[in-house]
Backbone as CSV, one residue per row, in Angstrom:
resi,resn,N_x,N_y,N_z,CA_x,CA_y,CA_z,C_x,C_y,C_z
1,MET,178.602,26.906,-1.535,177.012,26.913,-2.066,177.238,27.558,-2.878
2,SER,175.437,27.364,-3.967,174.995,27.837,-4.838,174.141,28.610,-4.193
3,ASN,173.517,30.030,-4.786,173.057,30.767,-4.150,171.048,30.087,-3.988
4,GLY,170.818,30.488,-2.976,169.630,29.549,-2.810,169.346,28.650,-1.744
5,GLN,171.145,27.910,-1.583,170.920,26.912,-0.215,171.578,26.950,0.505
6,ARG,171.933,28.395,1.353,172.472,28.398,2.803,172.026,28.282,3.459
7,TYR,171.932,27.160,4.332,170.956,27.249,5.456,171.610,26.865,7.165
8,VAL,170.749,27.073,8.391,171.359,27.352,9.220,170.635,26.175,10.118
9,LEU,171.577,25.464,10.673,170.048,24.927,11.830,170.279,25.165,13.218
10,ILE,169.536,25.407,13.904,169.810,25.522,15.675,169.069,24.703,16.120
11,SER,169.579,23.858,17.029,169.012,22.540,17.563,169.083,22.872,19.433
12,PRO,167.810,23.350,19.540,167.758,23.178,21.365,168.317,21.882,21.663
13,CYS,168.728,21.368,22.923,169.235,19.796,23.383,168.910,19.878,24.987
14,ARG,168.584,19.167,25.498,168.650,19.061,26.960,168.897,16.921,26.937
15,ASN,169.891,16.573,27.889,169.860,15.051,27.798,169.447,14.430,26.297
16,GLU,170.029,14.472,25.237,169.810,13.456,24.409,170.624,12.352,24.126
17,ALA,171.790,12.081,25.263,172.665,10.970,24.709,172.306,10.142,24.207
18,GLY,171.056,9.752,24.336,170.568,8.403,23.577,169.587,8.504,22.614
19,TYR,169.861,9.653,22.088,169.643,9.809,20.528,170.175,10.182,19.267
20,MET,171.006,11.266,20.062,171.607,12.787,19.426,173.111,12.230,18.218
21,ARG,173.376,10.861,18.291,174.574,10.287,17.390,173.649,10.356,16.287
22,GLN,172.538,9.585,16.108,171.924,9.483,15.106,171.789,10.785,14.303
23,THR,170.734,11.611,15.019,170.504,13.216,14.151,172.031,13.642,13.763
24,LEU,172.770,13.443,14.710,174.402,14.314,14.186,174.695,13.831,12.964
25,ASP,174.739,12.185,12.708,175.438,11.404,11.719,174.468,11.313,10.235
26,SER,173.250,11.457,10.536,172.137,11.972,9.445,172.160,12.924,8.856
27,VAL,172.829,14.107,9.502,172.915,15.339,8.943,174.252,15.426,8.557
28,LEU,175.216,15.162,8.936,176.763,14.579,8.455,176.325,14.129,6.759
29,ALA,175.397,13.227,7.066,175.498,12.305,5.568,174.512,12.922,4.713
30,GLN,174.345,14.479,4.659,173.376,15.242,3.868,173.931,15.401,2.588
31,SER,172.554,15.357,1.502,173.551,15.639,0.115,173.797,17.342,0.303
32,VAL,173.392,18.294,1.063,173.697,19.324,0.957,174.187,19.824,2.625
33,LEU,175.121,19.875,3.159,175.051,20.406,4.214,174.999,21.405,4.819
34,PRO,174.541,22.196,5.968,174.548,23.032,6.555,175.009,24.085,6.557
35,ALA,175.447,25.057,6.375,176.172,26.457,6.329,177.061,26.565,7.752
36,LYS,176.200,26.091,8.827,176.359,26.413,10.239,175.272,25.649,10.813
37,TRP,175.782,24.748,12.281,174.896,24.111,12.727,175.369,24.756,14.513
38,VAL,174.014,25.341,14.624,174.159,25.774,16.225,173.023,25.033,17.295
39,ILE,173.843,24.483,17.770,173.406,23.549,19.100,173.474,24.209,20.511
40,VAL,172.659,24.139,21.029,172.134,25.006,22.184,172.011,23.628,23.464
41,ASP,172.543,23.395,23.714,172.865,22.739,25.560,172.183,23.088,26.126
42,ASP,171.135,22.776,26.587,169.919,23.487,27.586,170.297,22.840,29.009
43,GLY,171.578,22.855,29.188,171.369,22.514,30.598,171.768,20.831,31.085
44,SER,172.444,20.078,29.516,172.031,18.497,30.403,173.365,18.264,31.499
45,THR,172.570,17.453,31.846,173.233,16.928,32.801,173.787,14.831,32.485
46,ASP,173.844,14.852,31.287,174.045,12.698,30.707,175.613,13.345,30.051
47,GLU,175.376,12.336,28.970,176.830,12.434,27.923,176.598,13.289,27.182
48,THR,175.504,14.571,26.901,175.638,14.874,25.846,176.512,16.466,25.535
49,PRO,177.234,17.135,26.587,178.084,17.830,26.384,179.317,17.088,26.383
50,ALA,179.530,16.069,26.431,181.423,15.459,25.285,180.993,14.856,24.185
51,ILE,179.532,14.778,23.846,179.301,14.029,22.686,179.184,15.134,21.575
52,LEU,178.568,16.288,22.024,178.844,17.679,21.597,180.049,18.523,21.468
53,ALA,181.159,17.540,22.388,182.419,18.280,22.575,183.525,17.240,21.282
54,GLU,183.078,16.497,20.784,183.650,15.761,19.967,182.830,15.511,18.686
55,TYR,181.913,15.683,18.629,181.730,16.082,17.007,181.813,18.018,16.847
56,ALA,182.199,18.940,17.766,182.523,20.255,17.660,184.018,20.549,16.800
57,GLN,184.709,19.572,17.442,185.934,19.263,17.402,186.582,19.206,16.137
58,ARG,185.498,18.456,15.691,185.764,17.242,14.304,185.229,17.869,13.116
59,TYR,184.481,19.414,13.629,183.712,19.866,12.550,183.536,21.513,12.632
60,PRO,184.128,22.032,12.133,184.443,23.610,12.445,182.781,24.412,12.157
61,TRP,182.039,23.559,11.435,181.086,24.750,11.480,179.187,24.133,12.574
62,ILE,179.902,23.190,13.336,179.088,22.610,14.355,179.814,24.301,15.743
63,GLN,178.668,24.810,16.109,179.090,25.545,17.458,178.030,25.074,18.373
64,ILE,178.835,25.045,19.711,177.953,24.814,20.265,177.918,26.036,21.666
65,VAL,176.723,26.164,22.105,175.896,26.827,23.006,175.409,26.774,24.093
66,THR,176.191,26.919,25.657,175.759,25.931,26.872,174.854,27.075,27.428
67,ARG,174.063,26.617,27.898,172.986,27.615,28.836,173.127,26.505,30.245
68,SER,172.951,27.194,31.249,172.892,26.574,32.879,171.839,25.871,33.066
69,ASP,171.931,24.639,34.033,170.807,23.548,34.457,169.478,24.385,35.469
70,ARG,168.408,24.164,34.560,167.664,24.845,35.130,167.211,23.907,36.228
71,GLY,167.098,22.501,36.105,166.878,21.767,37.275,165.792,20.762,36.554
72,HIS,165.413,20.590,35.659,164.394,19.724,34.634,164.381,20.475,33.425
73,ARG,163.691,19.191,32.589,162.910,19.932,30.686,162.299,20.238,31.006
74,ALA,162.205,21.280,29.992,161.491,22.295,29.904,160.849,22.122,28.153
75,VAL,159.527,21.852,28.164,159.231,21.575,26.720,158.125,23.322,26.312
76,GLY,157.284,23.164,25.046,157.212,24.603,24.671,158.171,25.787,25.014
77,PRO,157.622,27.045,25.951,158.437,28.304,25.942,159.605,27.411,26.130
78,GLY,160.455,26.808,27.253,161.777,26.949,27.107,162.575,26.350,26.014
79,VAL,161.902,25.104,25.541,162.580,24.709,23.958,162.986,26.847,23.179
80,VAL,161.335,27.178,23.338,161.811,28.176,22.133,162.961,29.161,23.032
81,ASP,163.044,29.005,24.003,163.953,30.191,24.706,165.438,29.765,24.784
82,ALA,165.871,27.907,24.083,166.857,27.663,24.467,167.328,27.826,22.498
83,PHE,166.222,28.163,21.933,166.339,28.046,20.537,166.859,29.693,19.807
84,TYR,166.493,30.342,20.821,166.832,31.791,20.600,168.032,31.976,21.249
85,SER,168.450,30.993,22.249,169.966,31.661,22.914,170.772,30.751,21.150
86,GLY,170.362,30.059,20.396,171.329,29.930,19.617,171.027,30.477,18.239
87,TYR,169.948,31.213,18.284,169.753,32.079,17.186,170.424,33.870,17.187
88,ALA,170.671,34.340,18.472,171.364,34.760,18.928,172.680,34.848,18.450
89,ALA,173.367,33.528,18.199,174.608,33.230,18.029,175.055,33.667,16.056
90,ILE,173.920,33.893,15.577,173.979,33.840,13.684,173.793,35.057,14.086
91,ASP,173.793,35.478,12.319,173.372,36.211,11.709,172.905,36.237,10.214
92,PRO,170.907,36.313,10.692,170.246,35.395,9.791,170.494,35.958,8.683
93,ALA,170.916,37.242,7.849,170.781,37.959,6.906,171.837,36.839,5.654
94,GLU,172.512,36.017,6.801,173.975,35.294,6.236,173.126,33.683,5.440
95,TYR,172.080,33.766,5.640,171.338,32.671,5.404,170.107,32.706,4.677
96,ASP,169.852,31.341,3.408,168.530,31.535,2.983,167.345,30.637,3.679
97,PHE,167.753,30.112,4.456,166.965,29.353,5.080,167.069,29.369,6.439
98,LEU,166.382,28.726,7.496,166.427,28.159,8.630,166.061,27.022,8.912
99,CYS,166.555,25.935,10.321,165.669,25.054,10.475,166.010,24.489,12.363
100,LYS,164.747,24.689,12.638,164.832,24.684,14.119,164.703,22.349,13.989
101,LEU,165.561,22.534,14.237,165.996,20.627,14.485,166.210,19.937,15.718
102,ASP,165.438,19.233,15.996,165.729,18.238,17.237,166.591,17.588,17.336
103,LEU,166.989,17.270,18.221,168.284,15.704,18.191,167.973,14.690,18.582
104,ASP,166.480,14.334,17.741,165.452,13.078,18.701,165.333,12.677,17.059
105,LEU,166.153,12.619,15.990,165.047,12.123,14.867,166.858,11.869,13.615
106,ARG,166.189,11.263,12.863,166.842,9.899,12.345,166.572,10.547,10.256
107,LEU,167.215,11.703,9.958,166.994,12.269,8.810,166.768,11.094,7.354
108,PRO,166.198,11.321,6.478,166.725,11.301,4.685,167.898,12.071,4.027
109,PRO,168.709,11.046,3.803,170.051,11.695,3.136,169.256,13.099,2.053
110,ARG,168.655,12.729,1.436,168.151,13.644,0.440,167.241,15.088,1.482
111,TYR,167.462,15.018,2.684,166.312,15.492,3.063,166.150,17.388,2.823
112,PHE,167.260,18.179,2.938,167.136,19.546,3.036,167.558,19.706,1.522
113,GLU,168.188,19.059,1.216,168.156,19.545,-0.525,167.304,19.585,-0.793
114,ILE,165.840,18.489,-0.506,164.412,18.686,-1.585,163.741,19.835,-1.226
115,LEU,163.852,19.688,0.196,162.980,21.554,1.171,163.194,22.487,0.110
116,MET,165.019,22.298,0.103,165.429,23.847,-0.068,164.749,24.042,-1.897
117,ARG,164.822,22.928,-2.640,164.545,23.349,-4.173,163.041,23.485,-4.127
118,ARG,162.153,22.754,-3.212,160.908,23.224,-3.393,160.478,24.837,-2.931
119,MET,160.897,25.307,-1.972,160.989,26.535,-1.551,161.330,27.389,-2.342
120,ASN,162.726,27.126,-3.233,162.875,28.266,-4.185,162.451,27.932,-5.582
121,ASP,161.390,26.962,-5.863,160.539,26.994,-6.630,159.526,27.378,-6.613
122,ASP,159.044,27.588,-5.171,157.457,27.888,-4.873,157.778,29.004,-3.891
123,ARG,157.499,30.340,-4.171,158.165,31.157,-3.310,156.842,31.627,-2.156
124,SER,156.200,30.710,-2.539,154.537,30.827,-1.484,154.531,30.491,0.070
125,ILE,156.065,29.059,-0.248,156.482,28.726,1.362,156.932,28.770,1.728
126,ALA,156.033,29.654,3.135,157.197,29.972,3.880,158.117,29.366,5.178
127,THR,157.158,27.750,5.434,157.815,26.436,6.309,157.253,25.926,5.958
128,CYS,158.288,24.383,6.307,157.662,23.277,5.993,158.571,22.235,6.054
129,SER,158.370,20.907,5.525,158.580,19.389,6.749,158.420,18.030,5.678
130,GLY,158.914,17.116,5.914,158.545,16.221,5.882,157.820,16.074,6.770
131,LYS,157.632,14.245,6.872,156.405,13.543,7.886,157.648,12.454,8.926
132,ALA,156.773,12.702,10.157,157.890,12.093,11.478,156.759,10.585,11.465
133,TYR,157.977,9.485,11.214,157.733,8.381,11.308,158.055,7.541,12.549
134,ILE,157.907,6.581,13.655,158.427,6.269,14.625,158.581,4.503,14.094
135,GLU,159.537,3.666,14.542,159.407,2.315,14.587,158.758,1.527,15.222
136,GLU,158.131,1.011,14.778,157.324,-0.237,15.742,157.642,-0.909,15.338
137,ASP,158.210,-2.817,16.193,158.473,-3.784,15.298,159.128,-3.789,14.247
138,GLY,159.867,-3.008,13.676,160.420,-3.638,12.284,159.646,-2.505,11.280
139,GLU,158.616,-2.153,11.632,157.428,-1.321,10.476,157.762,-0.050,10.684
140,MET,157.880,0.797,10.152,157.592,2.345,10.301,156.239,2.442,10.620
141,VAL,155.280,3.493,11.265,154.631,4.101,11.776,154.072,5.229,11.391
142,ASN,153.350,6.073,10.947,152.767,7.578,10.425,152.606,7.931,11.572
143,GLU,153.071,9.231,12.277,152.554,10.044,13.878,151.225,10.755,13.572
144,ARG,151.048,10.722,11.909,149.943,11.735,11.364,149.607,12.731,11.934
145,HIS,150.383,13.961,11.565,150.657,15.259,11.184,149.566,15.640,10.187
146,GLY,148.831,16.738,9.911,148.224,17.369,9.192,149.158,17.957,8.039
147,ASP,148.445,17.890,6.690,149.427,18.618,5.767,149.887,20.330,5.721
148,ASP,148.740,21.066,6.556,148.853,22.343,6.657,150.217,23.098,8.096
149,THR,150.841,22.040,8.233,151.775,22.689,9.154,153.438,21.670,9.061
150,SER,154.300,22.651,9.103,155.211,22.075,9.493,156.076,21.666,10.482
151,LEU,156.138,20.261,10.654,156.520,20.103,11.759,157.089,20.619,13.176
152,GLY,157.215,20.240,14.286,157.747,21.291,15.733,159.201,20.764,15.655
153,MET,159.159,19.279,15.276,160.745,18.897,15.351,161.851,18.705,14.245
154,THR,161.234,20.040,13.337,162.174,19.741,11.938,161.518,21.155,11.505
155,LYS,161.319,22.204,11.640,160.723,23.833,11.374,161.397,24.171,10.416
156,PHE,161.683,24.338,9.149,162.323,24.858,7.866,162.011,25.586,7.510
157,TYR,162.471,26.787,7.273,161.830,27.841,7.547,162.415,29.427,6.326
158,ARG,161.936,29.969,5.381,162.398,30.992,4.740,162.899,32.075,5.484
159,VAL,163.624,32.480,5.604,164.632,33.445,6.492,163.409,34.855,6.477
160,SER,163.468,35.012,5.832,162.577,36.705,5.023,161.091,36.389,6.242
161,CYS,160.573,35.099,5.790,158.981,34.762,6.687,159.251,34.593,7.672
162,PHE,160.515,33.559,8.329,160.576,33.764,10.092,160.770,35.052,10.440
163,GLN,161.181,35.913,9.614,161.354,37.580,10.373,160.011,38.177,10.413
164,ALA,159.268,38.026,8.952,158.276,38.617,8.705,156.995,38.519,10.108
165,ILE,157.202,36.952,10.439,156.257,36.342,11.340,156.678,37.140,12.878
166,GLY,157.360,37.237,13.031,158.056,37.603,14.190,159.005,36.466,15.220
167,GLY,159.070,35.498,13.745,159.815,34.158,14.509,158.782,33.612,15.618
168,PHE,158.955,33.044,16.562,158.480,32.184,17.141,157.969,32.735,18.799
169,VAL,156.649,32.351,18.934,156.139,33.133,20.479,156.696,32.145,21.363
170,ARG,157.045,32.564,22.262,157.618,31.801,23.832,156.842,31.586,24.377
171,GLU,155.571,30.928,23.673,154.701,30.152,24.592,154.434,28.696,24.298
172,VAL,152.977,28.346,24.424,153.105,26.638,24.205,152.360,27.182,22.796
173,MET,152.216,25.986,22.511,151.798,25.687,20.861,152.658,26.574,19.714
174,TRP,153.322,27.525,20.397,154.315,27.953,19.473,154.592,27.469,17.728
175,ASP,154.891,25.982,18.022,154.582,25.540,16.300,153.386,25.390,15.907
176,GLY,152.208,25.616,16.746,151.217,25.702,15.768,150.800,27.506,14.657
177,ILE,150.935,27.882,16.700,150.616,29.654,16.026,151.099,29.877,15.067
178,ASP,152.945,29.719,14.570,153.893,29.871,13.483,152.949,30.133,11.886
179,CYS,152.195,28.859,12.303,152.053,28.223,10.852,150.549,28.583,10.463
180,HIS,150.159,29.005,11.457,148.765,30.093,10.970,149.107,31.547,10.971
181,GLN,150.109,31.622,11.399,150.877,33.228,11.799,151.042,33.134,9.959
182,CYS,151.983,32.262,9.672,151.994,32.064,7.959,151.012,32.554,7.068
183,ARG,149.800,31.665,7.461,148.529,31.456,6.437,147.988,32.993,6.843
184,MET,147.951,33.513,7.520,147.349,34.583,7.387,147.401,35.955,6.637
185,ARG,148.903,35.436,6.280,150.142,36.388,5.181,149.452,35.974,4.258
186,GLY,148.851,34.670,3.653,148.844,33.843,2.559,149.765,33.446,1.729
187,TRP,150.305,32.954,2.275,151.912,31.940,2.292,151.230,30.988,3.029
188,GLN,151.905,29.517,2.696,152.060,28.302,2.749,152.818,27.548,4.144
189,ALA,152.219,26.953,4.816,152.934,26.092,5.562,152.470,24.594,5.401
190,CYS,153.070,23.949,5.236,153.071,22.547,4.920,154.066,21.488,4.733
191,SER,153.926,20.199,4.920,154.562,19.026,5.236,153.716,18.239,4.300
192,TRP,155.416,17.285,3.633,154.927,16.152,2.943,155.191,14.684,3.088
193,ASP,154.831,13.908,2.909,154.576,12.192,3.113,155.112,11.147,2.005
194,GLU,156.223,11.383,1.695,157.093,11.209,0.606,158.336,10.224,1.030
195,PRO,158.548,9.239,0.420,159.637,8.605,1.255,160.671,9.403,1.388
196,GLU,161.605,10.107,0.234,162.772,11.022,0.870,162.763,12.106,2.015
197,LEU,161.201,12.015,2.524,161.019,13.070,3.422,160.646,13.057,4.538
198,ARG,160.212,11.283,4.775,160.328,11.066,5.846,161.019,10.530,6.595
199,PHE,161.377,10.980,7.892,162.243,10.935,9.047,161.492,9.720,10.120
200,ILE,162.428,9.232,10.689,162.064,9.007,12.157,162.286,9.761,13.386
201,HIS,161.190,9.303,14.103,161.191,10.448,15.364,161.375,9.186,16.443
202,LEU,162.299,9.615,16.949,163.088,8.713,18.156,162.026,8.488,19.465
203,ARG,162.010,9.638,20.105,161.297,10.230,20.908,159.268,9.819,19.871
204,PRO,158.370,9.346,20.809,156.800,9.708,19.596,156.008,10.926,20.558
205,MET,155.900,11.364,19.227,154.991,12.487,19.474,153.631,12.713,20.209
206,GLY,153.954,13.622,21.300,152.957,13.898,22.261,153.591,13.366,23.799
207,SER,154.563,12.408,23.510,154.794,12.151,24.919,155.494,12.851,26.054
208,SER,156.167,12.349,26.940,156.321,13.642,27.930,157.295,13.056,28.970
209,GLN,157.986,13.698,29.350,159.210,12.974,30.654,158.180,12.371,31.465
210,LYS,157.117,12.644,31.657,155.979,12.215,32.922,155.432,11.474,31.983
211,GLY,155.064,10.980,31.234,154.207,10.002,30.359,153.750,10.156,29.559
212,ILE,153.158,8.945,28.211,152.577,9.936,27.357,150.942,10.796,27.538
213,PHE,150.366,10.163,29.153,149.058,10.873,28.578,149.337,12.546,29.413
214,THR,150.351,12.703,30.013,150.788,14.275,30.335,150.965,14.723,28.743
215,GLY,151.180,14.295,27.898,152.019,14.824,26.822,150.532,14.965,26.055
216,ARG,149.730,14.137,26.311,148.278,14.458,25.155,147.520,15.988,25.570
217,MET,147.518,15.908,27.067,147.087,16.540,27.982,147.480,17.976,28.024
218,ARG,149.025,17.973,27.241,149.486,19.542,27.309,149.044,19.807,26.030
219,HIS,148.998,18.739,25.106,148.458,18.995,23.523,147.325,19.950,23.728
220,GLY,146.444,19.500,24.419,144.964,19.773,24.668,145.113,21.518,25.002
221,TYR,145.916,21.064,26.409,146.109,22.772,26.677,146.553,23.729,26.108
222,GLY,147.134,23.518,24.959,148.065,24.319,23.697,147.031,24.345,22.974
223,GLN,146.110,23.645,22.611,145.094,23.677,21.968,143.921,25.032,21.844
224,TYR,143.720,24.936,23.375,142.870,25.701,24.109,143.535,27.551,24.009
225,PHE,144.840,26.950,24.883,145.838,28.452,24.575,145.617,28.727,23.487
226,MET,146.397,28.610,21.982,145.805,28.673,20.732,145.007,29.957,20.493
227,GLY,143.467,29.057,20.775,142.427,29.575,20.481,141.180,29.083,19.810
228,THR,141.634,27.022,19.744,141.170,26.086,19.241,139.664,26.387,19.899
229,GLY,138.576,25.842,19.384,137.038,26.039,19.793,136.728,24.507,19.994
230,PHE,135.906,24.190,20.880,135.788,23.117,21.859,134.826,21.714,20.572
231,VAL,134.278,22.436,19.350,133.615,21.306,18.192,135.015,20.652,17.136
232,PHE,135.697,22.029,17.148,137.162,21.811,16.038,137.916,20.744,17.097
233,MET,138.106,21.086,18.435,138.677,20.366,19.513,138.143,18.625,19.665
234,VAL,136.886,18.422,19.712,136.114,17.360,19.857,136.538,16.614,18.519
235,ALA,136.696,17.313,17.408,136.505,16.471,16.139,137.929,15.919,15.764
236,SER,139.220,16.640,16.642,140.542,16.643,16.333,140.495,15.266,16.938
237,ALA,140.000,15.126,18.644,140.416,14.617,19.031,139.681,12.937,18.790
238,VAL,138.556,13.057,18.077,137.775,11.817,17.440,138.249,11.051,15.956
239,SER,139.498,11.984,15.339,139.688,11.589,14.343,141.188,10.842,14.898
240,ARG,141.903,10.749,16.297,142.856,10.507,17.158,142.862,8.841,17.574
241,MET,141.539,8.518,18.112,141.153,7.667,18.614,141.372,6.225,18.234
242,ASN,142.009,6.348,17.066,142.783,5.392,16.516,144.075,5.045,16.592
243,GLN,144.619,5.866,17.597,145.947,6.232,17.333,146.388,6.130,19.133
244,LYS,147.305,5.117,19.109,148.151,4.372,20.559,148.430,6.053,21.184
245,PRO,148.339,5.825,22.987,147.201,5.173,23.060,145.942,4.930,22.858
246,TYR,145.080,4.260,22.505,144.002,3.828,21.408,142.589,4.322,22.697
247,ILE,142.288,5.431,22.155,140.553,6.141,22.848,141.522,6.812,23.981
248,LEU,142.223,5.957,24.937,142.642,7.291,26.428,143.330,7.940,25.822
249,GLY,144.172,7.940,24.367,144.777,9.071,24.354,144.068,10.616,23.769
250,SER,143.209,10.101,23.372,142.019,11.282,22.900,141.630,11.625,23.840
251,LEU,141.118,11.149,24.916,140.491,11.837,25.977,140.925,12.622,27.017
252,ALA,142.159,11.848,26.741,143.192,12.875,27.625,143.565,14.299,26.962
253,MET,143.651,14.553,25.212,143.859,15.772,24.787,142.651,16.392,25.265
254,LEU,141.239,15.956,25.122,140.196,16.490,25.451,139.979,16.923,26.745
255,TRP,140.594,16.123,27.781,140.340,16.967,29.113,141.452,17.924,29.346
256,GLY,142.722,17.876,29.086,143.471,19.042,28.817,142.808,20.422,28.435
257,TRP,141.939,20.261,26.948,141.568,21.211,26.838,140.375,22.235,28.030
258,LEU,139.451,20.818,28.133,138.153,21.519,29.438,138.616,21.794,30.474
259,SER,139.431,20.788,30.776,140.357,21.327,32.265,141.107,22.938,31.998
260,SER,141.191,23.301,31.172,141.778,24.619,30.606,140.894,25.734,30.689
261,ALA,139.452,25.126,30.100,138.117,26.138,29.783,137.771,26.542,31.272
262,ILE,137.578,25.156,32.183,137.195,25.532,33.559,137.818,26.378,34.208
263,GLN,139.235,26.274,34.108,140.016,26.612,34.955,139.903,28.138,34.397
264,ARG,139.834,28.894,33.362,139.705,29.576,32.838,141.124,30.591,32.563
265,LYS,141.685,29.761,32.032,143.180,29.516,31.609,143.266,30.717,30.697
266,PRO,144.398,31.323,30.452,144.845,32.496,29.730,144.619,32.235,28.548
267,ARG,143.891,32.697,27.508,144.255,32.079,25.473,145.538,32.982,25.124
268,TYR,146.029,32.913,23.900,146.671,33.833,23.305,146.177,34.879,23.080
269,GLU,147.365,36.170,22.982,147.103,37.336,23.296,146.599,38.110,22.608
270,ASP,145.858,37.865,21.314,145.517,38.062,19.784,145.037,37.977,18.844
271,PRO,143.630,38.722,19.275,141.904,38.165,18.814,142.256,38.394,17.632
272,ALA,142.408,39.206,16.321,142.930,38.914,15.295,143.445,37.674,14.703
273,PHE,144.182,36.854,15.762,144.670,35.506,14.958,143.730,34.686,15.266
274,ARG,143.365,34.816,17.079,141.718,33.750,17.396,140.876,33.988,15.961
275,ALA,140.217,35.098,15.728,139.111,34.942,14.983,139.580,34.473,13.606
276,PHE,140.824,34.602,13.355,141.186,33.893,11.810,141.068,32.140,11.943
277,LEU,141.692,31.799,13.324,141.998,30.855,13.471,140.146,29.607,13.633
278,ARG,139.867,30.591,14.050,138.008,29.878,14.078,137.482,30.140,12.795
279,ARG,137.956,30.826,12.045,137.192,30.619,10.779,138.146,29.865,9.610
280,TYR,139.761,29.668,10.048,139.931,28.165,9.530,139.790,26.886,9.529
281,HIS,139.330,26.828,11.640,138.579,25.845,11.838,137.460,25.044,10.860
282,ARG,136.372,26.360,10.757,135.021,26.133,10.627,135.228,25.689,8.687
283,ARG,135.994,26.414,8.453,136.360,26.138,7.069,136.473,24.323,6.672
284,VAL,137.491,24.102,7.723,138.024,22.547,8.074,137.165,21.719,8.031
285,LEU,135.946,22.405,9.006,135.030,21.485,9.478,134.060,20.968,8.218
286,LEU,133.426,22.156,7.799,132.953,22.120,6.207,132.898,21.862,5.327
287,VAL,134.523,21.929,4.773,134.900,21.526,3.463,136.184,20.530,3.205
288,GLY,137.096,20.015,4.137,137.750,19.690,4.702,138.995,20.466,4.738
289,LYS,140.147,20.098,5.311,141.482,20.693,4.966,142.208,21.229,4.008
290,ARG,142.468,20.166,3.327,142.862,20.890,1.708,142.408,22.195,0.846
291,ARG,141.184,21.828,0.551,139.809,23.301,0.414,140.141,24.246,1.202
292,ALA,140.060,24.256,2.673,139.941,25.475,3.504,141.711,26.143,3.353
293,VAL,142.689,25.463,2.919,143.985,25.899,3.155,144.111,26.671,1.097
294,GLN,143.619,25.994,0.606,143.507,26.459,-0.694,143.420,28.210,-0.839
295,GLU,141.630,27.734,0.156,141.066,29.645,-0.039,141.732,30.234,1.184
296,MET,142.063,30.120,1.904,142.864,31.039,2.945,144.222,31.206,2.196
297,GLN,144.894,30.385,1.282,145.602,31.331,0.309,145.912,32.339,-0.691
298,ARG,144.037,31.831,-1.069,143.505,33.174,-2.149,143.483,34.024,-1.518
299,THR,142.566,34.093,-0.430,142.116,35.397,0.145,142.966,35.686,1.952
300,PRO,144.132,35.596,1.931,144.343,35.717,3.179,144.028,37.286,4.268
301,ALA,143.377,36.913,5.284,143.133,37.801,6.340,143.773,39.004,6.329
302,PRO,143.012,40.614,6.194,143.650,41.320,6.694,144.139,41.906,7.868
303,MET,145.927,42.151,7.821,146.586,41.840,8.874,146.562,43.380,9.666
304,THR,147.041,43.499,10.815,146.500,44.493,11.597,148.149,44.988,11.896
305,PRO,148.062,46.001,12.077,149.379,47.297,12.173,150.242,46.472,12.930
């Protein structure tokens, strides 16, 4: 591989037998293959271990890390814990980029090639991704993630930037906190909606093993924990009222935030971060997301020691 094209994938997974072959095969079809792929089996009880063993036997650059069964699927901090079990199996200095990759995706063939090229062309990009779509009645439907974030199911990072922000926090909303941490340093966190970067998400965004409404409420709690204010949360919920499940999904998000506030649940313990987030959200409401992002990149917030 040429300089600037060594990337490693780390994939936490649990009971993904119904989806994972599509992800595995779409990675194998990439125009630039990963230097290494560490897949963390987080206590699967289905056919996942057998499928992983099959692929690892055929491809020596795929390594399987096995964790004990905790008895249930864990989102948020549990996923990050599993990710770090994989991270412990690599030497980050050997790679230019790393990606936390879920095993319920189908990727286009030049996905990683294009992300690396763009990051090599623009050194201000710390993390990036394409856009997630779901398939409905033979059509691709956009999951509508913002352009100011790299998507949690395929977070592609410059290794040096990942280390500089301290990696992922082991808390709910880890996949939003990291992007704002990058922005605090004047770096870009972004995603692009272009045909060659659109991937299929086989499990809909915001869903949960307990149902999509539980997933939406969890998102609302995550926004509360991160430090999102009520006014911005309302605006975010309203903007998603035309997304399935119509209206009720937005109300579930809003209730997740409100119930957390009523119970006075703890928030992310970084006052400088929360102040930065509130300032950013105010600018988004006043001037729009694109201009707010540009302003933050020009004048990054002062960093605490």
